[in-house]
PDB file of C-alpha atoms in Angstrom:
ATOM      1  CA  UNK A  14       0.000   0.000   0.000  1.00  0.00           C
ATOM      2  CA  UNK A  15       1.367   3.367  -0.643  1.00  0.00           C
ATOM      3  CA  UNK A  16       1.674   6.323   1.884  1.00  0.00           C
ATOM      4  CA  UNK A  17       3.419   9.630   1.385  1.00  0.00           C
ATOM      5  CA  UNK A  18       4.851  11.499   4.457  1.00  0.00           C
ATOM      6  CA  UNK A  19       2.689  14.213   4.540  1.00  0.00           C
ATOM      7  CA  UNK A  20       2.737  18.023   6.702  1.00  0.00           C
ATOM      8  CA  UNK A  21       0.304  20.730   7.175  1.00  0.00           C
ATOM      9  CA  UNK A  22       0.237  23.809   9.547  1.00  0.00           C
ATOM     10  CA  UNK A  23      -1.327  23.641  12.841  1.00  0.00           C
ATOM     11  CA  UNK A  24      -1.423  27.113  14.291  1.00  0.00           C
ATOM     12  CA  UNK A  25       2.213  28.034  14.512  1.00  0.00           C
ATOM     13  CA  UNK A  26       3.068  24.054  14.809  1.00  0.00           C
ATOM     14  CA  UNK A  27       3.787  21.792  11.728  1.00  0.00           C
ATOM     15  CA  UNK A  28       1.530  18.413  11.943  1.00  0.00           C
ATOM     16  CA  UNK A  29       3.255  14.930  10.570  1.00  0.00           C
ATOM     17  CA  UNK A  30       1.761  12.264   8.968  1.00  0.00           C
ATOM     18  CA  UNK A  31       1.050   9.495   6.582  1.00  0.00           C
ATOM     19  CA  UNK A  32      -1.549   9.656   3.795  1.00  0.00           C
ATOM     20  CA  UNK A  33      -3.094   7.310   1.356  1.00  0.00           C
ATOM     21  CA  UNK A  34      -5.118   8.781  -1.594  1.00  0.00           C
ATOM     22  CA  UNK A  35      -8.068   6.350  -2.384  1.00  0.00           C
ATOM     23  CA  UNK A  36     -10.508   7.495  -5.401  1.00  0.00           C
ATOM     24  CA  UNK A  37     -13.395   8.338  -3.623  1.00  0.00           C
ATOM     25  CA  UNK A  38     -14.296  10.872  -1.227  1.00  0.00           C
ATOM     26  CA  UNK A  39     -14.303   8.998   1.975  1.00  0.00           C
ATOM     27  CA  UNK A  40     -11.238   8.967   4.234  1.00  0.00           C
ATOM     28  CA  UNK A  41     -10.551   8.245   7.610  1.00  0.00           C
ATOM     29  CA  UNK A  42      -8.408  10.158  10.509  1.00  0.00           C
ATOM     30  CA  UNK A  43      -6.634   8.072  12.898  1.00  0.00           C
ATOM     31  CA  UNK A  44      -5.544   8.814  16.332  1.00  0.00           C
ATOM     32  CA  UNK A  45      -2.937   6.990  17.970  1.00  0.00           C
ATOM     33  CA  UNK A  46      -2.157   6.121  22.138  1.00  0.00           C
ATOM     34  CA  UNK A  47      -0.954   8.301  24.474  1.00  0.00           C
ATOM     35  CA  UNK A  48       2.542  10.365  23.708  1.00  0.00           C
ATOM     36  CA  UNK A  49       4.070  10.185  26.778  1.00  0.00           C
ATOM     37  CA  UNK A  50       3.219   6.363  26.786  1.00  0.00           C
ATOM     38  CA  UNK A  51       5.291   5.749  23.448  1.00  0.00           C
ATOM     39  CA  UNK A  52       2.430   6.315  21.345  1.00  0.00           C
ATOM     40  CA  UNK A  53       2.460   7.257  17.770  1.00  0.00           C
ATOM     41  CA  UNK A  54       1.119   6.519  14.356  1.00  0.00           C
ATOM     42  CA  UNK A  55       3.381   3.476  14.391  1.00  0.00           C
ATOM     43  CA  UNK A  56       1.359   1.843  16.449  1.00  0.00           C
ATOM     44  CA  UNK A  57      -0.313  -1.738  15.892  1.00  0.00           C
ATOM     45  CA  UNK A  58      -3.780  -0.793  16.069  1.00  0.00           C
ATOM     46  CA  UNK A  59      -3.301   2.313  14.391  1.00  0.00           C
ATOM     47  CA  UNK A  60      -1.985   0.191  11.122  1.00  0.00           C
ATOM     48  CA  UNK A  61      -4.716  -2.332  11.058  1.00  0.00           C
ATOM     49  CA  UNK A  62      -7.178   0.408  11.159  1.00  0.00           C
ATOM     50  CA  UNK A  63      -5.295   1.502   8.432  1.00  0.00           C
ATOM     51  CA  UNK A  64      -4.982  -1.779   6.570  1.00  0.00           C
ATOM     52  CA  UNK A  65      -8.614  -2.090   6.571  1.00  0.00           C
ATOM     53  CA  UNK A  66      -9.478   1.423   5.858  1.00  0.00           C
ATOM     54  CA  UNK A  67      -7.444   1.311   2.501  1.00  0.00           C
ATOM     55  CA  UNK A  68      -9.020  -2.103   1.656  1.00  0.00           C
ATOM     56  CA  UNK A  69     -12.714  -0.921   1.890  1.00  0.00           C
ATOM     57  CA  UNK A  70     -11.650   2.020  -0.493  1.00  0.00           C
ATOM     58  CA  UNK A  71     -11.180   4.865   1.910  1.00  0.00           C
ATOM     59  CA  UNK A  72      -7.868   7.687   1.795  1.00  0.00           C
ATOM     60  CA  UNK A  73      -6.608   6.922   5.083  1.00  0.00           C
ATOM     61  CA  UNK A  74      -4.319   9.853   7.261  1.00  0.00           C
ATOM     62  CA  UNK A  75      -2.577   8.503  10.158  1.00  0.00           C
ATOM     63  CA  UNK A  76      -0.469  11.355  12.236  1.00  0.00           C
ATOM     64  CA  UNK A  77       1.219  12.018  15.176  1.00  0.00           C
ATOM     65  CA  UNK A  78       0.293  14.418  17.967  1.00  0.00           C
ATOM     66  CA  UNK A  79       2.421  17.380  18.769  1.00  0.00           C
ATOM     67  CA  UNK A  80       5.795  16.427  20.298  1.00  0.00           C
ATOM     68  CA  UNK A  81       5.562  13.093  18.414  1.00  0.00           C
ATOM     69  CA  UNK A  82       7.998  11.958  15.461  1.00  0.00           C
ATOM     70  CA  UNK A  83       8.291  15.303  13.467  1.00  0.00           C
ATOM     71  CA  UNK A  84       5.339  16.996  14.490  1.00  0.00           C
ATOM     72  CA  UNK A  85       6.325  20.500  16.461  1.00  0.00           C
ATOM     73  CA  UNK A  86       5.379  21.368  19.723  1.00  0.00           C
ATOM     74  CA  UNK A  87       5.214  19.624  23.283  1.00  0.00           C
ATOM     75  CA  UNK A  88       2.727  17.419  25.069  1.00  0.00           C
ATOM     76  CA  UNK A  89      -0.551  19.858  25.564  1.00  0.00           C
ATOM     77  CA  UNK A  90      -2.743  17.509  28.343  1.00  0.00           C
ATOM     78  CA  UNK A  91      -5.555  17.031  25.465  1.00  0.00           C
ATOM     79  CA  UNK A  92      -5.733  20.717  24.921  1.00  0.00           C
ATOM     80  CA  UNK A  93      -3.210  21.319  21.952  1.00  0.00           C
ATOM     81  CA  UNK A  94      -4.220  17.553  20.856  1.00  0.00           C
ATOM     82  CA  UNK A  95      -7.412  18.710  20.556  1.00  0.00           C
ATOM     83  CA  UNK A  96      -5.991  21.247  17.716  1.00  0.00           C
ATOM     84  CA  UNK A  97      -4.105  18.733  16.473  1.00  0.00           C
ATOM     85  CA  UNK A  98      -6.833  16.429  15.477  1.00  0.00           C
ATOM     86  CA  UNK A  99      -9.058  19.497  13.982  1.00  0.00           C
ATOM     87  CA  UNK A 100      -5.818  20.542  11.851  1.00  0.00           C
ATOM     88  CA  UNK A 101      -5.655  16.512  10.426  1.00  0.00           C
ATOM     89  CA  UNK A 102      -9.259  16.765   9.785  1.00  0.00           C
ATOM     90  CA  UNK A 103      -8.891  19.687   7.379  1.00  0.00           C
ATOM     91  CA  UNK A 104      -6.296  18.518   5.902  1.00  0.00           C
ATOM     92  CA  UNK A 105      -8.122  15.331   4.950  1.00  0.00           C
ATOM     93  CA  UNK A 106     -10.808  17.633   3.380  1.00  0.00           C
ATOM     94  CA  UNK A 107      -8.203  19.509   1.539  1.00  0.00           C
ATOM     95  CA  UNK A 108      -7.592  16.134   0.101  1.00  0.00           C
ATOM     96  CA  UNK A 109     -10.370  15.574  -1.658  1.00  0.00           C
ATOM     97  CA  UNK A 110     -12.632  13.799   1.515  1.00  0.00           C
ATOM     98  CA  UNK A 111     -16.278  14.891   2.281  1.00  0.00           C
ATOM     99  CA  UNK A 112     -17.233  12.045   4.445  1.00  0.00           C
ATOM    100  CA  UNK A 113     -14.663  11.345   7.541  1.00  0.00           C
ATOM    101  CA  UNK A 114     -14.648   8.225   9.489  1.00  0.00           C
ATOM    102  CA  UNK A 115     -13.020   9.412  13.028  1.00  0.00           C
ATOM    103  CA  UNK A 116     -11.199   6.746  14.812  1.00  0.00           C
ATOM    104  CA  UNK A 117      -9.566   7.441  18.167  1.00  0.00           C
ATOM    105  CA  UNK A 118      -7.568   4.146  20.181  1.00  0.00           C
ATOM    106  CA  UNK A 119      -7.023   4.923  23.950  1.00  0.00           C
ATOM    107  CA  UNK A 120      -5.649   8.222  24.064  1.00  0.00           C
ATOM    108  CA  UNK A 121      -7.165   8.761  20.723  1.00  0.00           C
ATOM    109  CA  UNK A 122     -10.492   7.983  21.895  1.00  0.00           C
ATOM    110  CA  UNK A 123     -10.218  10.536  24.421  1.00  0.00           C
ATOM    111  CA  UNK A 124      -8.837  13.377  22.075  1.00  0.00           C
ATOM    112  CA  UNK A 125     -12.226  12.671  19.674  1.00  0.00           C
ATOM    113  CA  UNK A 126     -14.271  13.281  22.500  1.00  0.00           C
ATOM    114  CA  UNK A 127     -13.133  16.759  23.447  1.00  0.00           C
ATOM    115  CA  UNK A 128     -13.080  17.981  19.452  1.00  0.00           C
ATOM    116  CA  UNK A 129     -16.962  16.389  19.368  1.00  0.00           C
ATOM    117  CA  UNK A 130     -17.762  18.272  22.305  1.00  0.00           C
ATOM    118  CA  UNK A 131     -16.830  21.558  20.126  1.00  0.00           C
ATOM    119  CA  UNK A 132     -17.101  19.914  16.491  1.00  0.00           C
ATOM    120  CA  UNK A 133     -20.464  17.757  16.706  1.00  0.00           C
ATOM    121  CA  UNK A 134     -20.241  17.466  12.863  1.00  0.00           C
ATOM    122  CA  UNK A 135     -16.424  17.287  11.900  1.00  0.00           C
ATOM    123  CA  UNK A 136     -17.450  13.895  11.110  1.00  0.00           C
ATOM    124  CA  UNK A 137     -19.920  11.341   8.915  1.00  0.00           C
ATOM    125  CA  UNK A 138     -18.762   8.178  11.194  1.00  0.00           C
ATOM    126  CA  UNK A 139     -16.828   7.791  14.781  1.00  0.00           C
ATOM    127  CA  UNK A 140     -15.086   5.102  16.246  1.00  0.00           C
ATOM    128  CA  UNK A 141     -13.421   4.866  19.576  1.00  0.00           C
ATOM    129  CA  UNK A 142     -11.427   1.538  20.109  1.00  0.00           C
ATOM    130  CA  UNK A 143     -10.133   1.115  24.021  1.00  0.00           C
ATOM    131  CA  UNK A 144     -11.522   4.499  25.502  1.00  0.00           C
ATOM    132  CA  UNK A 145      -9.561   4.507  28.726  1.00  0.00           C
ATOM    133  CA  UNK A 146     -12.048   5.763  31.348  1.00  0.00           C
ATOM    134  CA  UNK A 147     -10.486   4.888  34.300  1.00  0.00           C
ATOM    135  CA  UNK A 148      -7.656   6.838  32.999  1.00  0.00           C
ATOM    136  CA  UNK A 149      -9.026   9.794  31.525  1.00  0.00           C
ATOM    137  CA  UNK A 150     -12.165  11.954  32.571  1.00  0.00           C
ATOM    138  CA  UNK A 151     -14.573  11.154  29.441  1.00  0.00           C
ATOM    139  CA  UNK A 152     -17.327  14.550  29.173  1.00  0.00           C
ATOM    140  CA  UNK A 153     -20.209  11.888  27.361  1.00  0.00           C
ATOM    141  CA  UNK A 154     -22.966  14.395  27.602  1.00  0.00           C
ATOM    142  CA  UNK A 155     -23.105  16.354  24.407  1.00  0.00           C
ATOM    143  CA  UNK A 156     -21.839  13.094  22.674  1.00  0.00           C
ATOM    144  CA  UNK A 157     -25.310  11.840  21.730  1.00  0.00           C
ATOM    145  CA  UNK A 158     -25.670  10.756  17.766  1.00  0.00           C
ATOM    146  CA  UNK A 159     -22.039  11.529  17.464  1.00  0.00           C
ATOM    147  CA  UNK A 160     -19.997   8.231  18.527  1.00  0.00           C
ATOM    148  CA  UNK A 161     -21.846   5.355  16.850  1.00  0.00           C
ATOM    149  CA  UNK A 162     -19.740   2.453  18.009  1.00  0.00           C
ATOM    150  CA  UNK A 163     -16.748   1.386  20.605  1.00  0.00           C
ATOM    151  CA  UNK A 164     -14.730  -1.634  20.579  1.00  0.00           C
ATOM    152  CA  UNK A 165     -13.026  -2.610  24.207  1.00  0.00           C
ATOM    153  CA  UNK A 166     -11.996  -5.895  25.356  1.00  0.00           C
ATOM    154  CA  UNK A 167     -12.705  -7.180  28.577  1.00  0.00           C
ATOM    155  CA  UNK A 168      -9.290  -7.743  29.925  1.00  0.00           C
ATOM    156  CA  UNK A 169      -8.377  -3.991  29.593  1.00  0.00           C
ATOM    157  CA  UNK A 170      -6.787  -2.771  32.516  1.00  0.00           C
ATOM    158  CA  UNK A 171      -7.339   1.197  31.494  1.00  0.00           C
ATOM    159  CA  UNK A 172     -11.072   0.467  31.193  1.00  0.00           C
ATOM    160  CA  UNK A 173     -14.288  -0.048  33.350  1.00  0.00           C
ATOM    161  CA  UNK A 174     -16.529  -2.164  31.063  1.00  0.00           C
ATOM    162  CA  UNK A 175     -19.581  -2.107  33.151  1.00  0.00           C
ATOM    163  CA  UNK A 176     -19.004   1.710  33.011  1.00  0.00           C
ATOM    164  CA  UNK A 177     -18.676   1.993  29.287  1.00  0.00           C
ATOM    165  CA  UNK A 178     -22.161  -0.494  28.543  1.00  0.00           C
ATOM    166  CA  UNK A 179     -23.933   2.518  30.615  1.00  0.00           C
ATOM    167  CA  UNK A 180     -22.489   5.506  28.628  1.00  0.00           C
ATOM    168  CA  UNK A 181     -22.884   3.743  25.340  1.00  0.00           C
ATOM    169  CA  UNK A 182     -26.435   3.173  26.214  1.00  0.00           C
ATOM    170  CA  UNK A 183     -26.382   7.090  27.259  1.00  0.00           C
ATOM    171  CA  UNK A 184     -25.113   8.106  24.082  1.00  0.00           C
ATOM    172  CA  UNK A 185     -26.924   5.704  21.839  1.00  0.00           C
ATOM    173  CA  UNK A 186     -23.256   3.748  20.813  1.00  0.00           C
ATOM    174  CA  UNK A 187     -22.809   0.388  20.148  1.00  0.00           C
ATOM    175  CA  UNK A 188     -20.677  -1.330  22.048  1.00  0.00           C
ATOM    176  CA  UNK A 189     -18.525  -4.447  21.514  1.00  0.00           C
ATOM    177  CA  UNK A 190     -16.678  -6.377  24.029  1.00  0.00           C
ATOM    178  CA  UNK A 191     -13.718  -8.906  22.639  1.00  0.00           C
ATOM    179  CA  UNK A 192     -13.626 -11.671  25.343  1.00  0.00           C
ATOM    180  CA  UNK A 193     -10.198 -12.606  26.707  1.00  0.00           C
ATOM    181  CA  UNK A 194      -8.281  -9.391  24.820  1.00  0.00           C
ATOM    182  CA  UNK A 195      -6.766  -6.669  26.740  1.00  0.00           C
ATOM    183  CA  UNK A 196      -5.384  -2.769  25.762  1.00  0.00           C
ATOM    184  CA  UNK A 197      -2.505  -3.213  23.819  1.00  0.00           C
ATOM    185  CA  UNK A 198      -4.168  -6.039  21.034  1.00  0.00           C
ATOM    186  CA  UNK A 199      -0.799  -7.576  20.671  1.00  0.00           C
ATOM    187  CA  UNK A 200      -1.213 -11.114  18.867  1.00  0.00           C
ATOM    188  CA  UNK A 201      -5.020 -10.037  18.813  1.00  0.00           C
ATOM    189  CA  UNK A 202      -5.055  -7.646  15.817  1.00  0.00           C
ATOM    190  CA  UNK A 203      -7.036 -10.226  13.696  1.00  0.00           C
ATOM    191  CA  UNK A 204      -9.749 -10.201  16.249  1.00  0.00           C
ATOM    192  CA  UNK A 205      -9.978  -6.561  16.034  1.00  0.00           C
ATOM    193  CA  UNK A 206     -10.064  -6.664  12.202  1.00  0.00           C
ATOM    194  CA  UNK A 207     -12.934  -9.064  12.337  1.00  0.00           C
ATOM    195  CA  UNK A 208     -15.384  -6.641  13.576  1.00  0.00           C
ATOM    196  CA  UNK A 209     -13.502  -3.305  12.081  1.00  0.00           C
ATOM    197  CA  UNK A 210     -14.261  -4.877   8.563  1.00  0.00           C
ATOM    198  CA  UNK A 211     -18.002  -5.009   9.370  1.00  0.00           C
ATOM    199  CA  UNK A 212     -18.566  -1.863  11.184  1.00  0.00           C
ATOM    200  CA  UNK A 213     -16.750  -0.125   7.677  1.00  0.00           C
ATOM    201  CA  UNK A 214     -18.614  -2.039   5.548  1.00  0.00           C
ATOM    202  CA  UNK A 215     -22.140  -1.211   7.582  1.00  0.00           C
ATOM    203  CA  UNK A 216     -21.636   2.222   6.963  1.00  0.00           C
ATOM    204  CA  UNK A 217     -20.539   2.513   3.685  1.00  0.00           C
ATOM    205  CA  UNK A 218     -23.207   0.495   2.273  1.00  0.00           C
TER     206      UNK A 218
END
């Protein structure tokens, strides 16, 4: 699959990432884990969103967070990240993409959250894989009709999964729970793709 290191300003930062071009106009925007955790758009769940992305047709942008790689700029606490994740967005559209599938893992998740607070309609389709709410304070009211799915499995140590079945119900998301998988997905990336290939194909039918 081809990707082209790609950069666009953000404020008086640079952002970093990697794009595919696909020939229609849908595309997706993928967040990685937490910076300070050693997360970036290398990341294993990161690349089979990716992988399955650019097989159902869609441009794909994968990028890093300020501080991260070659993007400028230090860690912001969610604040800057939330700029950071507007800035990819737009870029995307300058691309050619109209309809955005937003997909936030763990940290991710959490950045997607606070731009949908702000920027209800900055996308057609969300996805957040492994929101870590016992890590992060998640603001779900305001978040109604925007998140339409989450994927967690139930060994993951960052999340409370009796927690997350009552906010997805409070939000009207869908919610699947992969039995015996935990945060990271290591050795478990096929059962993530499983259910990643349906939710894509769901909503581009």
């Amino acid at each position: 699959m081809l990707e082209e290191t790609v950069f666009w300003p953000n404020g008086s930062l640079t952002g970093e990432g990697l794009w595919h071009q696909a020939s229609g106009d849908t595309g997706a925007v993928i967040c990685h884990p937490h910076p300070q955790m050693g997360g970036s758009m290398h990341n294993n769940v990161v690349e089979t969103v990716r992988d399955e992305m650019i097989a159902a047709g869609c441009s794909t942008l994968r990028f890093n967070f300020r501080g991260v790689g070659e993007s400028t700029g230090h860690y912001d606490e969610g604040r800057g990240e939330k700029q950071d994740l507007l800035s990819a967005c737009t870029f995307a559209k300058s691309r050619g993409v109209e309809k955005i599938f937003l997909v936030g893992y763990s940290f991710g998740a959490w950045i997607c959250c606070r731009l949908l607070k702000d920027r209800p309609r900055v996308a057609s389709f969300v996805l957040l894989i492994s929101p870590p709410v016992r890590y992060f304070e998640f603001e779900w009211k305001g978040l109604e009709n925007t998140v339409e799915h989450m994927i967690c499995g139930d060994q993951d140590m960052f999340c409370d999964i009796a927690a997350l079945k009552e906010k997805a119900e409070l939000i009207g998301a869908k919610l699947t729970v992969l039995r015996g998988v935990d945060h990271f997905y290591f050795g478990q990336e096929d059962r993530l793709t499983e259910h990643l290939r349906r939710y894509i194909s769901e909503k581009k039918a």
